[in-house]
XYZ file of C-alpha atoms in Angstrom:
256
model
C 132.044 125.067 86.143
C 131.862 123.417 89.283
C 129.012 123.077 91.983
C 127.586 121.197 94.932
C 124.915 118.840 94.082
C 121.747 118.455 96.182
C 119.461 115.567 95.373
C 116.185 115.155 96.690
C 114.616 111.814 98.315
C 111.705 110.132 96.044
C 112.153 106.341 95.629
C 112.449 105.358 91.835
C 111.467 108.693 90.778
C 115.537 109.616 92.035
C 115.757 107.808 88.279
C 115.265 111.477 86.861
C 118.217 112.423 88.627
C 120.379 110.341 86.776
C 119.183 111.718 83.459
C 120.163 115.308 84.900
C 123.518 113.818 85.975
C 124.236 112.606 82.524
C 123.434 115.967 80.927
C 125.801 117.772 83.411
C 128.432 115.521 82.322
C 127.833 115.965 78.975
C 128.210 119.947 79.676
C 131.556 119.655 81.417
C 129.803 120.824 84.971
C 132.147 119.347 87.767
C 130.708 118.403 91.226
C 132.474 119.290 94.016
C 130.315 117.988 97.130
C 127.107 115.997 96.877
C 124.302 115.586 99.662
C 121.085 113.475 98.934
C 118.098 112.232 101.083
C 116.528 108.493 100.615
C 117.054 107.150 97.757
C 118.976 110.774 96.781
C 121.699 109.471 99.112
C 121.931 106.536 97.614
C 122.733 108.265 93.684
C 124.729 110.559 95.980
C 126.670 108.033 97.222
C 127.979 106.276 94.000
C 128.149 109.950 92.122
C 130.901 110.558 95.224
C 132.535 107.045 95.021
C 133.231 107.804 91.347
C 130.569 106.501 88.953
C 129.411 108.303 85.787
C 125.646 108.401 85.393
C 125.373 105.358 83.110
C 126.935 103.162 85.588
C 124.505 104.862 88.035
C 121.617 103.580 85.835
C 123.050 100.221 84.943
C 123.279 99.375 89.027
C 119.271 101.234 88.944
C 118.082 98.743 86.479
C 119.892 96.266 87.994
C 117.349 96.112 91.214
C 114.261 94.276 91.129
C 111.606 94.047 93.324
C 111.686 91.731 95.616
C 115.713 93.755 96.205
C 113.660 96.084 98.073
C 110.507 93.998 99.122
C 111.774 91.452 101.089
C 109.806 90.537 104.221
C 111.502 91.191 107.498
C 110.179 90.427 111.138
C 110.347 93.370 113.031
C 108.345 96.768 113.606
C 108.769 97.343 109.418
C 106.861 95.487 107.009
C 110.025 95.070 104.666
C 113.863 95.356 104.514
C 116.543 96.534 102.534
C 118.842 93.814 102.325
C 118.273 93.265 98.705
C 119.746 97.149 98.525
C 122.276 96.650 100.878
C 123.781 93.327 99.082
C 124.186 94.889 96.117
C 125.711 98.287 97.268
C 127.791 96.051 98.999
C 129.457 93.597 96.306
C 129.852 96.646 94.448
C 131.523 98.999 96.620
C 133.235 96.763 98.846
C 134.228 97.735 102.456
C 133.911 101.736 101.328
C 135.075 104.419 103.341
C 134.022 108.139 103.578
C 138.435 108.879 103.105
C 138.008 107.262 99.687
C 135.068 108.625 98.255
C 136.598 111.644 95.183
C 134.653 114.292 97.238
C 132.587 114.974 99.964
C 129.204 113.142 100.330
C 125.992 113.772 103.207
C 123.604 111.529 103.621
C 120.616 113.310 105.277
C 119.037 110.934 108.449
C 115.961 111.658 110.704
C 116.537 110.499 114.719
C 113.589 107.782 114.696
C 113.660 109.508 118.897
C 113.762 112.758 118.279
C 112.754 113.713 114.907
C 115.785 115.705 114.301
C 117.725 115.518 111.010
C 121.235 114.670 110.794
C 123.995 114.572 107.958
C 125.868 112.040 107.761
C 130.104 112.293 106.448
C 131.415 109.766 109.305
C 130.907 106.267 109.858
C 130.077 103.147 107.223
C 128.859 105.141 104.131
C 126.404 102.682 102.742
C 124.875 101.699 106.406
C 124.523 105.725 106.709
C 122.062 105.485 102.689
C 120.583 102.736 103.947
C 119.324 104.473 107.103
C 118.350 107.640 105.177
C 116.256 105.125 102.511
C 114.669 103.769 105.439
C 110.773 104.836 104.685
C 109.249 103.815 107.489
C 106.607 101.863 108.326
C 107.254 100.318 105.069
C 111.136 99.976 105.827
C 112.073 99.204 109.540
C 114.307 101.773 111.307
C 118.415 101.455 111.110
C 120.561 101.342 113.926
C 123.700 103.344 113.682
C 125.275 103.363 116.678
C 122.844 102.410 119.008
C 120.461 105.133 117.575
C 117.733 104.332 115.663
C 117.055 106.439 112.257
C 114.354 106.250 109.936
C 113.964 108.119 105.817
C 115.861 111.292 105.585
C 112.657 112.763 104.032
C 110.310 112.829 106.916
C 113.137 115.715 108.376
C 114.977 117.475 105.091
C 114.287 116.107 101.778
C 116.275 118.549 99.934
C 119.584 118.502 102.242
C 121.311 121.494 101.204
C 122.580 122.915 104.799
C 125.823 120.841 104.750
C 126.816 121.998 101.527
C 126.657 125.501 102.688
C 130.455 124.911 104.148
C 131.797 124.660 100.917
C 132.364 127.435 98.565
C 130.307 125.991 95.510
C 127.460 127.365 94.203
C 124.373 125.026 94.987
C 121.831 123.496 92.656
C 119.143 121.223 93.941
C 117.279 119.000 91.781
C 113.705 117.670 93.456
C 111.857 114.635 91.825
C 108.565 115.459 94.178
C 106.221 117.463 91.888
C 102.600 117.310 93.425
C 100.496 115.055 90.470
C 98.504 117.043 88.204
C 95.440 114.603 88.768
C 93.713 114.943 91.540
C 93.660 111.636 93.826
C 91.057 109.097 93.432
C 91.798 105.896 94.690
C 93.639 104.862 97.927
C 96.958 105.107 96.596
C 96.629 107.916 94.293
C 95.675 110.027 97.932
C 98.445 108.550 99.944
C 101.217 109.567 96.891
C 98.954 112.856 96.686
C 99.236 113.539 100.893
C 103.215 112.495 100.988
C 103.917 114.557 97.960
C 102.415 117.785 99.794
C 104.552 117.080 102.848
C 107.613 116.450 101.320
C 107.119 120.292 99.674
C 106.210 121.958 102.773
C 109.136 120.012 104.520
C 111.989 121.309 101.694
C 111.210 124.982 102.071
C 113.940 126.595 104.184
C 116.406 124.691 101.607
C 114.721 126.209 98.734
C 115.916 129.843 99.588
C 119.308 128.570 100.231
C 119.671 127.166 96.800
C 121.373 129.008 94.220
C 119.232 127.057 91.422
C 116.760 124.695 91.555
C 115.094 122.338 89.376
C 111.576 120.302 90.406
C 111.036 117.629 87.743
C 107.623 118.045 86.309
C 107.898 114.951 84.114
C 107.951 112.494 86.869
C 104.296 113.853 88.517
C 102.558 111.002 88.035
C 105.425 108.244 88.388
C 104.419 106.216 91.777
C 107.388 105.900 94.345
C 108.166 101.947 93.159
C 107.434 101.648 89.910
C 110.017 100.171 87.863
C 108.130 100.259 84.612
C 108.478 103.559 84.733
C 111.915 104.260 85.136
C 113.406 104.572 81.238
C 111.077 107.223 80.422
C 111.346 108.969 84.363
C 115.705 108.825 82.504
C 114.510 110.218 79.663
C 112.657 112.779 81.428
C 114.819 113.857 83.621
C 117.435 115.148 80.797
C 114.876 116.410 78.964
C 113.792 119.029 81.691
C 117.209 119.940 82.669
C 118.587 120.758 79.281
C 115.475 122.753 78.773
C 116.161 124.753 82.127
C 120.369 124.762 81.757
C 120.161 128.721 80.249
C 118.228 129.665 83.550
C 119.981 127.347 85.650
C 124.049 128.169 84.632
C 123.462 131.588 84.790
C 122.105 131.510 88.277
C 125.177 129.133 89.136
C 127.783 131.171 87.555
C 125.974 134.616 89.261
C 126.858 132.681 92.540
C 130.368 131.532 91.504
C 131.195 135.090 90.890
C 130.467 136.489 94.967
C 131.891 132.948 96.216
């Protein structure tokens, strides 16, 4: 079977993706286009330059803290030039024309507050500027235009994969946490987590299946200790789901 992949913004937590990923490869399920948000974009972005979902981990594992805490002068309190020197020594100069198929990166217009998809340009300046989570990541220019996380606009960018004749599943790492919030960063992963679910409802009703991973609830945004078990989790969920899930897919395949 193949499908169009959708992959949801959510930091470290995108960790459960790559457990689904590795599932669906283990199942034979082909992806045919692939759109992400944040760090979504990013697993997006080496699912569409070719790599299998253990390579996707090994590069995961690979980043440490201070890749994507570095101090930066300017209006955010970090950068991503850890990220980007890494993408970069292991991609090369990429270009969309090479990637094995076609790959959206989901922006939000710092000015406006629109969202764009991105399928033009310098791929891993486009992930970048979609994983830019502002104020804790400074805005990317592209362009002369400034964009900020792909989140804040679409977290769950399925709209571009509408133009292609693939059924559509979306897989969301943004569960709200069971616990109620008590302390001061407990609330602010509580109040982002509510807004990222109001924000991905229009792309809910145009997926054809859709899988929010439960397992991951409590996982904060940057926590690296807790990304084995977030794998772990995220295969677990989806191969419980897959009966649901394929038949919805195939149901769509069938009127495509």
């Amino acid at each position: 079977m193949k499908i169009a992949l959708c992959l949801s913004g959510g930091a470290l937590r995108a960790s459960a993706q790559i457990g689904a990923l590795r599932f669906l490869e283990e199942r034979g399920v082909r992806i045919g286009a692939v759109s992400g948000s944040s760090a979504g974009a990013v697993v997006a972005l080496l699912l569409a330059a070719g790599w299998e979902s253990r390579r996707i981990e090994d590069f995961l594992r690979s980043l440490r803290r201070r890749d994507l805490f570095r101090p930066e002068r300017g209006p955010g309190i970090f950068g991503l030039g850890g990220v980007e020197k890494l993408l970069r020594s292991t991609l090369g100069e990429l270009r969309y024309e090479e990637l094995s198929i076609p790959c959206y990166s989901c922006v939000t217009e710092l000015k406006t507050g629109k969202c764009r998809y991105l399928n033009a340009g310098d791929p891993i300046a486009n992930v970048l500027a979609s994983s830019s989570l502002t104020p804790l990541f400074g805005p990317r220019k592209i362009d002369g235009v400034s964009f900020i996380d792909g989140g804040f606009s679409d977290n769950l960018p399925v709209t571009p994969l509408k133009a292609h004749a693939l059924p559509i599943l979306s897989l969301d790492v943004n569960p709200l946490p069971t616990v109620m919030p008590g302390g001061f960063r407990d609330l602010l992963l509580h109040s982002v987590m509510i807004v990222l679910n109001r924000n991905i409802r229009p792309s809910l009703a145009m997926s054809d299946a859709y899988l929010q991973f439960r397992s991951v609830a409590g996982m904060h945004l940057f926590d690296f200790r807790a990304v084995g078990e977030a794998l772990r989790g995220g295969y677990r969920e989806i191969e419980a789901a897959w009966p649901g899930l394929e038949r919805r897919l195939r149901e769509r395949a069938q009127v495509l």
